[in-house]
């Protein structure tokens, strides 16, 4: 029995209490992490502003004419951004073109009107339209093959790709057909 008491006493003597949390070190790490996150966000904002300054030569976007004509097609969905044509990651941020938002597109004989609640609306004149196609990505947004309607247009001597996704993806093909028909009709009249 004495050996059991002796072993129990040894085990009790070896037990140690849990270490006390070093709150100063923990608070220091949390503050350091928060400062690092704030720095990263500040650098991202500066990069966005720098990109906007580089693209300041892009003229103001045209407003929709008062008499645009009868709507050929109407689509609601999302605007995913605009890039330099052929460069799907070279986002254009000037004049609010870099802001993703809900959008309503209306195709008329005058062009494409893009109404964006919470962001700047813009208009793509018929003469500026160059091509419409289905693609899978633009400005860092990648979807399934054919998941985006890409409209290529010219503004201020720059070819721009603007990406839209309809709430009803089946509309994309109709929009490509209608836009390319309008573009071919315009080219035939020139």
JSON list of N, CA and C in Angstrom, two decimals, residues 21-36:
[
{"chain": "A", "resi": 21, "resn": "UNK", "atom": "N", "xyz": [-1.92, 33.12, -19.74]},
{"chain": "A", "resi": 21, "resn": "UNK", "atom": "CA", "xyz": [-1.86, 33.76, -21.05]},
{"chain": "A", "resi": 21, "resn": "UNK", "atom": "C", "xyz": [-1.12, 35.09, -20.95]},
{"chain": "A", "resi": 22, "resn": "UNK", "atom": "N", "xyz": [-0.23, 35.29, -21.90]},
{"chain": "A", "resi": 22, "resn": "UNK", "atom": "CA", "xyz": [0.52, 36.55, -21.96]},
{"chain": "A", "resi": 22, "resn": "UNK", "atom": "C", "xyz": [-0.29, 37.53, -22.81]},
{"chain": "A", "resi": 23, "resn": "UNK", "atom": "N", "xyz": [-1.15, 38.30, -22.15]},
{"chain": "A", "resi": 23, "resn": "UNK", "atom": "CA", "xyz": [-2.08, 39.18, -22.85]},
{"chain": "A", "resi": 23, "resn": "UNK", "atom": "C", "xyz": [-1.36, 40.28, -23.62]},
{"chain": "A", "resi": 24, "resn": "UNK", "atom": "N", "xyz": [-0.27, 40.77, -23.15]},
{"chain": "A", "resi": 24, "resn": "UNK", "atom": "CA", "xyz": [0.45, 41.83, -23.86]},
{"chain": "A", "resi": 24, "resn": "UNK", "atom": "C", "xyz": [0.94, 41.33, -25.21]},
{"chain": "A", "resi": 25, "resn": "UNK", "atom": "N", "xyz": [1.49, 40.13, -25.25]},
{"chain": "A", "resi": 25, "resn": "UNK", "atom": "CA", "xyz": [1.96, 39.56, -26.52]},
{"chain": "A", "resi": 25, "resn": "UNK", "atom": "C", "xyz": [0.80, 39.29, -27.46]},
{"chain": "A", "resi": 26, "resn": "UNK", "atom": "N", "xyz": [-0.29, 38.75, -26.92]},
{"chain": "A", "resi": 26, "resn": "UNK", "atom": "CA", "xyz": [-1.45, 38.45, -27.74]},
{"chain": "A", "resi": 26, "resn": "UNK", "atom": "C", "xyz": [-2.04, 39.73, -28.34]},
{"chain": "A", "resi": 27, "resn": "UNK", "atom": "N", "xyz": [-2.19, 40.77, -27.54]},
{"chain": "A", "resi": 27, "resn": "UNK", "atom": "CA", "xyz": [-2.73, 42.05, -28.03]},
{"chain": "A", "resi": 27, "resn": "UNK", "atom": "C", "xyz": [-1.79, 42.65, -29.06]},
{"chain": "A", "resi": 28, "resn": "UNK", "atom": "N", "xyz": [-0.49, 42.52, -28.84]},
{"chain": "A", "resi": 28, "resn": "UNK", "atom": "CA", "xyz": [0.49, 43.02, -29.81]},
{"chain": "A", "resi": 28, "resn": "UNK", "atom": "C", "xyz": [0.35, 42.35, -31.16]},
{"chain": "A", "resi": 29, "resn": "UNK", "atom": "N", "xyz": [0.17, 41.03, -31.15]},
{"chain": "A", "resi": 29, "resn": "UNK", "atom": "CA", "xyz": [-0.01, 40.29, -32.41]},
{"chain": "A", "resi": 29, "resn": "UNK", "atom": "C", "xyz": [-1.30, 40.70, -33.12]},
{"chain": "A", "resi": 30, "resn": "UNK", "atom": "N", "xyz": [-2.38, 40.87, -32.37]},
{"chain": "A", "resi": 30, "resn": "UNK", "atom": "CA", "xyz": [-3.66, 41.26, -32.97]},
{"chain": "A", "resi": 30, "resn": "UNK", "atom": "C", "xyz": [-3.55, 42.66, -33.58]},
{"chain": "A", "resi": 31, "resn": "UNK", "atom": "N", "xyz": [-2.95, 43.59, -32.85]},
{"chain": "A", "resi": 31, "resn": "UNK", "atom": "CA", "xyz": [-2.79, 44.95, -33.37]},
{"chain": "A", "resi": 31, "resn": "UNK", "atom": "C", "xyz": [-1.89, 44.94, -34.62]},
{"chain": "A", "resi": 32, "resn": "UNK", "atom": "N", "xyz": [-0.83, 44.16, -34.58]},
{"chain": "A", "resi": 32, "resn": "UNK", "atom": "CA", "xyz": [0.06, 44.05, -35.74]},
{"chain": "A", "resi": 32, "resn": "UNK", "atom": "C", "xyz": [-0.67, 43.49, -36.96]},
{"chain": "A", "resi": 33, "resn": "UNK", "atom": "N", "xyz": [-1.49, 42.47, -36.74]},
{"chain": "A", "resi": 33, "resn": "UNK", "atom": "CA", "xyz": [-2.25, 41.88, -37.84]},
{"chain": "A", "resi": 33, "resn": "UNK", "atom": "C", "xyz": [-3.25, 42.89, -38.42]},
{"chain": "A", "resi": 34, "resn": "UNK", "atom": "N", "xyz": [-3.95, 43.62, -37.55]},
{"chain": "A", "resi": 34, "resn": "UNK", "atom": "CA", "xyz": [-4.90, 44.63, -38.02]},
{"chain": "A", "resi": 34, "resn": "UNK", "atom": "C", "xyz": [-4.19, 45.73, -38.81]},
{"chain": "A", "resi": 35, "resn": "UNK", "atom": "N", "xyz": [-3.01, 46.14, -38.35]},
{"chain": "A", "resi": 35, "resn": "UNK", "atom": "CA", "xyz": [-2.25, 47.16, -39.09]},
{"chain": "A", "resi": 35, "resn": "UNK", "atom": "C", "xyz": [-1.81, 46.63, -40.46]},
{"chain": "A", "resi": 36, "resn": "UNK", "atom": "N", "xyz": [-1.42, 45.37, -40.51]},
{"chain": "A", "resi": 36, "resn": "UNK", "atom": "CA", "xyz": [-1.03, 44.77, -41.79]},
{"chain": "A", "resi": 36, "resn": "UNK", "atom": "C", "xyz": [-2.20, 44.72, -42.76]}
]
